[in-house]
Tab-separated table of C-alpha atoms and ligand atoms in Angstrom:
chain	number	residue	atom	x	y	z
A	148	UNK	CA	178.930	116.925	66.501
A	149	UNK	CA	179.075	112.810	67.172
A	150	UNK	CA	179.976	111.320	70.578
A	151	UNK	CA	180.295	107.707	70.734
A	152	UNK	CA	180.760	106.401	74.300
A	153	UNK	CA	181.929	102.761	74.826
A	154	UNK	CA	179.329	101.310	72.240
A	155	UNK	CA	179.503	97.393	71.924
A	156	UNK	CA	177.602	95.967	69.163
A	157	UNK	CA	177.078	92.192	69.624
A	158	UNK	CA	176.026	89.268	67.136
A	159	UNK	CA	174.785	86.109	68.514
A	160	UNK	CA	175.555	83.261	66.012
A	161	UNK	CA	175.834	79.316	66.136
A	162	UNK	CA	176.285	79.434	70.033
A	163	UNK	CA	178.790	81.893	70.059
A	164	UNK	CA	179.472	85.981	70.935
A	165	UNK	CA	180.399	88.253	68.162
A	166	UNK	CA	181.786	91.141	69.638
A	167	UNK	CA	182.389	92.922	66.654
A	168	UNK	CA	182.344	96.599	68.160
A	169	UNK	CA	183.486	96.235	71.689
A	170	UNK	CA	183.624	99.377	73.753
A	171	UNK	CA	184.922	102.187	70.986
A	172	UNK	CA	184.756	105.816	72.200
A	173	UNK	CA	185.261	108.676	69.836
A	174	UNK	CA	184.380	112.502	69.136
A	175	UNK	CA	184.283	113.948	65.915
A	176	UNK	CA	183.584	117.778	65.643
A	177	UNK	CA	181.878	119.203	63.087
A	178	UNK	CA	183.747	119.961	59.868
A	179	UNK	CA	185.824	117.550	60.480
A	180	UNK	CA	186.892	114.059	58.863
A	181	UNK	CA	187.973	111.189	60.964
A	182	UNK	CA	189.403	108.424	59.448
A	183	UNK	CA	188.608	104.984	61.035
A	184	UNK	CA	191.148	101.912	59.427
A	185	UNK	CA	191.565	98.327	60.037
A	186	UNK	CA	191.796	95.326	58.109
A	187	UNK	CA	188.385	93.559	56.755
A	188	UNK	CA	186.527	91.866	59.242
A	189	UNK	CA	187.545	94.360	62.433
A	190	UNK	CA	183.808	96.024	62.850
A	191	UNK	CA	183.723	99.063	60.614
A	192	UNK	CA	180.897	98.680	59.076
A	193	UNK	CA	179.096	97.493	62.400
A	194	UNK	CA	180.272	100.563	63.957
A	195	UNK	CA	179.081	102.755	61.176
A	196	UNK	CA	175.763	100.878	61.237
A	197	UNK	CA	175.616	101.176	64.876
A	198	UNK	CA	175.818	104.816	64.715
A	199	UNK	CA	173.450	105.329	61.830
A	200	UNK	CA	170.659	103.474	63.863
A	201	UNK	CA	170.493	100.247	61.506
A	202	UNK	CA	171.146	98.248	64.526
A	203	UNK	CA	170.514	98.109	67.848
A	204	UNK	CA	174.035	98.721	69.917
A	205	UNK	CA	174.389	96.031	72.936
A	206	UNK	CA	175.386	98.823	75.349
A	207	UNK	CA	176.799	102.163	75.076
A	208	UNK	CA	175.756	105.469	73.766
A	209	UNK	CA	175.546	107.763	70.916
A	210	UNK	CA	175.006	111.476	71.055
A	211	UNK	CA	174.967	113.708	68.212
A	212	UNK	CA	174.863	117.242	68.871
A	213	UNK	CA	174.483	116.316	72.351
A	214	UNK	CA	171.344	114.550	71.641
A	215	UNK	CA	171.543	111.273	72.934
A	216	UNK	CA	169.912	108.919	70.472
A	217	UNK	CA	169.245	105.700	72.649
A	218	UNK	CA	166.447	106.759	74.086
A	219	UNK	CA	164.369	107.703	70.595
A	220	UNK	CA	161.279	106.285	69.219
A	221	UNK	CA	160.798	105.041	66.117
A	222	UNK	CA	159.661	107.801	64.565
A	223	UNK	CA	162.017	110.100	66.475
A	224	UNK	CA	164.704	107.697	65.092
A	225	UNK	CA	163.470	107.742	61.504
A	226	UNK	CA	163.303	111.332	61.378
A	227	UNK	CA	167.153	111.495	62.840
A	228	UNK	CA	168.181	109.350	60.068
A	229	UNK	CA	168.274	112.634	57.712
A	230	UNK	CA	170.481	113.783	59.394
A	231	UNK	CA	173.091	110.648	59.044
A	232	UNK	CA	173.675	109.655	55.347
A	233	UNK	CA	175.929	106.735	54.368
A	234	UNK	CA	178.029	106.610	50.900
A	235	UNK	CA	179.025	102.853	50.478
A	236	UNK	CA	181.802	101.016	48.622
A	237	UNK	CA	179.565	99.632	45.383
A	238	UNK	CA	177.524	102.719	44.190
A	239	UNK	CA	176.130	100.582	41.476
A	240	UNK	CA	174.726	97.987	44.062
A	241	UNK	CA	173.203	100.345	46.340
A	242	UNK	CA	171.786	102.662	43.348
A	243	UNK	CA	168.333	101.707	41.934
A	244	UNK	CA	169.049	100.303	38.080
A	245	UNK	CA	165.279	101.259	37.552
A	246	UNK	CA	165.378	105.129	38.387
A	247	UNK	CA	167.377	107.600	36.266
A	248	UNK	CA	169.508	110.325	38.003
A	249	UNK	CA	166.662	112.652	38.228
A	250	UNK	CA	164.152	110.159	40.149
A	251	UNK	CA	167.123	108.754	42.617
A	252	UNK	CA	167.955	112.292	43.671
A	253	UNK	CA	164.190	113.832	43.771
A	254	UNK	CA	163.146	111.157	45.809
A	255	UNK	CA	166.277	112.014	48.280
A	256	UNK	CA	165.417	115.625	48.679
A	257	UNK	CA	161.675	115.319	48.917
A	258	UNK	CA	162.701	113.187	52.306
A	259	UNK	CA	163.699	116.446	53.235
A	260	UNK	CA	161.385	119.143	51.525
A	261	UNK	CA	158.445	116.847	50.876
A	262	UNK	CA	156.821	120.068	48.953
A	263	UNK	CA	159.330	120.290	46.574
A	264	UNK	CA	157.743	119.357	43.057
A	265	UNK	CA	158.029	120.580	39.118
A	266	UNK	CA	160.076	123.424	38.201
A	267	UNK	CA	161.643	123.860	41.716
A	268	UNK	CA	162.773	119.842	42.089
A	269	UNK	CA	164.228	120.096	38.472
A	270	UNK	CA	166.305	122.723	39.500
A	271	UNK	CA	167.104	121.339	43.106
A	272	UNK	CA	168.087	117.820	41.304
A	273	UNK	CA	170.443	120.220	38.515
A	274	UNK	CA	172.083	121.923	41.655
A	275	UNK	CA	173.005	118.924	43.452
A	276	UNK	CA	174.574	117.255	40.394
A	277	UNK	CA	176.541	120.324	39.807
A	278	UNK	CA	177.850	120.448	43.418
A	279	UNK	CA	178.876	116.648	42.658
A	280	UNK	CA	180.708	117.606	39.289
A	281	UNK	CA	177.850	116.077	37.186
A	282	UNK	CA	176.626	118.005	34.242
A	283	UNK	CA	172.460	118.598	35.155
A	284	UNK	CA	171.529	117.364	31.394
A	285	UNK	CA	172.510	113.835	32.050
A	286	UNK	CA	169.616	114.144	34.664
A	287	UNK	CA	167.292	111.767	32.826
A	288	UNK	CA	169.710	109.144	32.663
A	289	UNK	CA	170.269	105.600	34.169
A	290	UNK	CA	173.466	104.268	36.570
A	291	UNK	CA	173.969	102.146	33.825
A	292	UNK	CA	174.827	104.490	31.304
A	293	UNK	CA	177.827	106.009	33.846
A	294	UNK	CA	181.539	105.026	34.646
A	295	UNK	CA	181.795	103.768	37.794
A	296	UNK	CA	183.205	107.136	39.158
A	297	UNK	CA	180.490	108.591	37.863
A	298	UNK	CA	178.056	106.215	39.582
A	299	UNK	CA	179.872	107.166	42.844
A	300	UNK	CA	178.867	110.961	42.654
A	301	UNK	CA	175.314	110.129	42.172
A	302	UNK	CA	175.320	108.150	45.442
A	303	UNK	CA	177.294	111.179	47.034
A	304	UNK	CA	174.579	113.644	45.742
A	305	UNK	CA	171.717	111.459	46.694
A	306	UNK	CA	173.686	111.234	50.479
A	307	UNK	CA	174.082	115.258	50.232
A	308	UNK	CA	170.073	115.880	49.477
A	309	UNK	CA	168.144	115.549	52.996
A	310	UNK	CA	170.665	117.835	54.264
A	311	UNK	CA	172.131	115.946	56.364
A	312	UNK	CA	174.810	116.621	59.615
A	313	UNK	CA	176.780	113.396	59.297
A	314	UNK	CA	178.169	111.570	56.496
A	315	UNK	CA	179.906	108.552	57.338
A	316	UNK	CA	181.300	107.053	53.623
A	317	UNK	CA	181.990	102.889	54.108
A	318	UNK	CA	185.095	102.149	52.125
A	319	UNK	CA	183.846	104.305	49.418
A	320	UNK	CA	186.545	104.510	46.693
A	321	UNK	CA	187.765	100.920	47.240
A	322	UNK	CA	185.670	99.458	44.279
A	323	UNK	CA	187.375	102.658	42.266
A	324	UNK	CA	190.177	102.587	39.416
A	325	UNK	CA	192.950	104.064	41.867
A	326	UNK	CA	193.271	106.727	38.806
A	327	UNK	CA	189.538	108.319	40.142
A	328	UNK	CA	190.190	107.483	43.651
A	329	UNK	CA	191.782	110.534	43.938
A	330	UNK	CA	189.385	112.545	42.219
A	331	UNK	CA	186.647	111.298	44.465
A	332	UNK	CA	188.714	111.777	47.360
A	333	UNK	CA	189.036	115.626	46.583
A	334	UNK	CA	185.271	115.899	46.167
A	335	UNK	CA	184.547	114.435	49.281
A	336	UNK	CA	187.156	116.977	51.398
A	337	UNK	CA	186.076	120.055	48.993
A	338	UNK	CA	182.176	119.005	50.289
A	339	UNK	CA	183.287	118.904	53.932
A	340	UNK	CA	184.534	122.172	53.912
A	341	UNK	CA	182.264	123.872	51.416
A	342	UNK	CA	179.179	122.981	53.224
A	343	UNK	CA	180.456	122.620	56.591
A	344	UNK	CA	179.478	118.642	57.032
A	345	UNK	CA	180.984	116.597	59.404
A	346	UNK	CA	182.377	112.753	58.062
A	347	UNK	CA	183.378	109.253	58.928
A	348	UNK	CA	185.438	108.083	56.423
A	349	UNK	CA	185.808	104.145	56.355
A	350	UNK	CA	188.423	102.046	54.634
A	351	UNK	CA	190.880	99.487	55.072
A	352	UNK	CA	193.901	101.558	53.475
A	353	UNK	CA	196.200	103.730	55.542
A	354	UNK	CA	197.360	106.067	52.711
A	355	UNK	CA	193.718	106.537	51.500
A	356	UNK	CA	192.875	107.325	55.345
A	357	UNK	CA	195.949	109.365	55.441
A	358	UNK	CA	195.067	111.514	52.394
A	359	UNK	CA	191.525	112.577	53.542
A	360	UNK	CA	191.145	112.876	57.190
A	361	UNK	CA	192.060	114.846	59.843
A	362	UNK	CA	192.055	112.773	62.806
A	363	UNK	CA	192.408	108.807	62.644
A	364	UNK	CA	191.187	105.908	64.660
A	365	UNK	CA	193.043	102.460	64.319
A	366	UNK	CA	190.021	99.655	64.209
A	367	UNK	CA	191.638	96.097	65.372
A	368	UNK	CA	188.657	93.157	66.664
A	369	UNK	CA	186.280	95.707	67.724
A	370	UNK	CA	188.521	98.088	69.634
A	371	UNK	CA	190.211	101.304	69.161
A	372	UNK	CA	193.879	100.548	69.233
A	373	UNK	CA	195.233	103.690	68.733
A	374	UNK	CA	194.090	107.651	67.557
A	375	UNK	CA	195.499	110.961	66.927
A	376	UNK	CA	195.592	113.550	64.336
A	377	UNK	CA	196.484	112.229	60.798
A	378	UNK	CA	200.026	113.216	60.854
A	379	UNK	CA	200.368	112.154	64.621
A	380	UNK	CA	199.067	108.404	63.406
A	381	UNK	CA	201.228	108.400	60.651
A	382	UNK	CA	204.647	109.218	61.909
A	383	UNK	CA	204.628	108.656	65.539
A	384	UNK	CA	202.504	105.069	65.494
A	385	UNK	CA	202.798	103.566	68.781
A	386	UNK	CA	200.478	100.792	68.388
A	387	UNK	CA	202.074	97.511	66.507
A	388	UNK	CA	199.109	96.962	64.852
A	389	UNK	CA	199.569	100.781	63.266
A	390	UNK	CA	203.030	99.785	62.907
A	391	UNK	CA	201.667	96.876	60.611
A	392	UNK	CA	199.462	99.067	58.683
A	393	UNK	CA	202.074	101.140	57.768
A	394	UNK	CA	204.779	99.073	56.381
A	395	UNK	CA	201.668	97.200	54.202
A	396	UNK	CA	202.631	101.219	52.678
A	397	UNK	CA	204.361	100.677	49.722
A	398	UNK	CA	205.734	103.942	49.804
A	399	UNK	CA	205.913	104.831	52.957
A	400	UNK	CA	209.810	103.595	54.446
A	401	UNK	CA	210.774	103.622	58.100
B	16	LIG	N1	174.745	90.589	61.005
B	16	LIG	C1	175.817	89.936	61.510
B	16	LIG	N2	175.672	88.764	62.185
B	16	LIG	C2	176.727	88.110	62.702
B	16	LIG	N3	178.002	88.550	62.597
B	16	LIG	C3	178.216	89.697	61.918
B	16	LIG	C4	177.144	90.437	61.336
B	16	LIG	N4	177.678	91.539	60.739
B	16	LIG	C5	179.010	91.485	60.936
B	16	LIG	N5	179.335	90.365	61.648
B	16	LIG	C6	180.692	89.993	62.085
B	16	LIG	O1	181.227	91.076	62.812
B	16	LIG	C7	182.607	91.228	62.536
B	16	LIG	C8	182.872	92.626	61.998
B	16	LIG	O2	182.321	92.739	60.676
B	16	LIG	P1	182.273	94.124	59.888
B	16	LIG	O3	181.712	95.154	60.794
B	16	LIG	O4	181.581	93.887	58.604
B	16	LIG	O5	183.830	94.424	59.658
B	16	LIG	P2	184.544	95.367	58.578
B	16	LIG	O6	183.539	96.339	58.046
B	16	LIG	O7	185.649	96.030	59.354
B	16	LIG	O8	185.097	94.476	57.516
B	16	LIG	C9	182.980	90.109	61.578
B	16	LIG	O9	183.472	89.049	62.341
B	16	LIG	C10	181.657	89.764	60.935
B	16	LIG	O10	181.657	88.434	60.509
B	17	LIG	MG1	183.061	96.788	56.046
C-alpha cells in the first residue's frame, strides 16, 4: 500500500542542517498497522508530514499503491490527499470550536461525494458517528460539549469520511486519560480490520506501540534503527536504543 524509499526531509535554520528524517525506508501493506516509536524530537511527525504531502521531502520517494507521488501536480497532489488522513494528538486543537459534529463531518465527506446534501448527508454524518461509537443525536453538538475521548472519535470519523487508503494517527491517545487510551486503541484496530484501511500509528510509548501494531519501526535522529514484527521488536531487541525503550517499560522485566 505505502513505500517509502530513503526519504530525507531537511530544515534549514539559523545556519545550520536539520536532518530530521534522514534516509528512512519502509513498506506497509494494506490492512496493516505499523508502529513507528522514538522519543520526542526524533522526526515522527516530519516523516508523517513528509508522507502526507505537507512538505516537500529533500530527496527520496514515496509510492502508494505503486503510484509514485513526487512527480504530482498540485492538483494531482490535492486530490491524493483523500486518500491520506491524519488523526493528531490534541483533537480539541485541531477540531473547529465553531462547527458542531454534524458540520465538521459533512464538510469531510462532501470532500469526497461533493453531491451529497439533505436527507442523504444526515444520514451519512449518523453512520459515521455510529462506526466511531458516537450516538448520531449528539450530531448537532459542539467539541466543547464532549470528554476529551469523545472529542478524539470525532476527529477519527472526520479522518474516516473521504474514504481514505491511509491513516497515519500522530501520537493520538497521548493527550488521553490512560483509562480511554485503551478504548481508543481498540477502535482504531477494530477500524483497520473492519474496513480494510491501512495505518501509521505514531507515538513515543513502546507498550502503546506494542498493543496496536503489527509491525514496528524504531525512530532515533531521523533514522530507522531497528524493525520487525511487534513481537519480534519486543522480545528479541537488538538495537540499544530499543533496548532503552524497553526498560523505560514499567512492566516489562528482562
Ligand atoms: N518546520 C521546522 N523547521 C525546522 N526544524 C523543524 C521543523 N519541524 C521539525 N523540526 C525539527 O526536526 C526534528 C524532528 O522533529 P519532529 O518531526 O517534530 O519530531 P517528533 O515528532 O519525533 O517529536 C526536531 O529537531 C525539530 O526541532
Ligand atoms: Mg511529533
Amino acid at each position: 500500500m505505502l513505500r517509502i524509499e530513503n526519504l530525507c526531509t531537511y530544515f534549514h535554520a539559523k545556519g545550520q542542517t536539520i536532518k530530521a528524517v534522514d534516509g528512512v525506508s519502509l513498506e506497509v501493506s494494506r490492512g496493516e498497522i505499523l508502529g513507528l516509536v522514538g522519543e520526542s524530537g526524533c522526526g515522527k511527525s516530519t516523516l508523517s508530514r513528509t508522507v502526507m504531502q505537507l512538505i516537500p521531502p529533500t530527496s527520496g520517494k514515496i509510492f502508494l499503491e505503486d503510484r509514485d507521488l513526487s512527480g504530482l501536480t498540485p492538483k494531482e497532489v490535492r486530490d491524493e490527499r483523500l486518500n491520506f488522513q491524519m488523526v493528531f494528538q490534541d483533537p480539541y486543537a485541531s477540531l473547529n470550536p465553531r462547527m458542531t459534529v454534524f458540520s465538521t463531518l459533512a464538510e469531510a465527506l462532501k470532500r469526497r461525494h461533493p453531491n451529497f446534501a439533505g436527507d442523504e448527508l444526515s444520514i451519512k454524518v449518523g453512520e459515521l458517528m455510529e462506526k466511531v461509537g458516537l450516538a448520531p443525536r449528539f450530531m448537532k453538538k459542539y467539541p466543547h460539549e464532549f470528554s476529551g475521548g469523545q472529542r478524539q472519535r470525532i476527529a477519527i470519523a472526520r479522518a474516516l469520511a473521504p474514504e481514505p487508503k491511509l491513516i497515519i494517527a500522530d501520537e493520538p491517545v497521548s493527550a488521553l486519560d490512560v483509562s480511554i487510551q485503551s478504548q481508543i486503541l481498540n477502535l482504531l484496530t477494530n477500524l483497520v480490520k473492519d474496513l480494510n484501511l491501512t495505518m501509521i500509528f505514531i507515538s513515543h510509548d513502546l507498550s502503546v506501540v506494542h498493543y496496536i501494531a503489527d509491525k514496528i519501526a524504531v525512530m532515533q535522529r531521523g533514522k530507522i534503527v531497528e524493525k520487525g514484527t511487534a513481537d519480534e521488536v519486543m522480545e528479541q531487541a537488538q538495537h540499544d536504543y530499543t533496548k532503552t525503550l524497553l526498560s523505560a517499560i514499567p512492566h516489562v522485566t528482562r
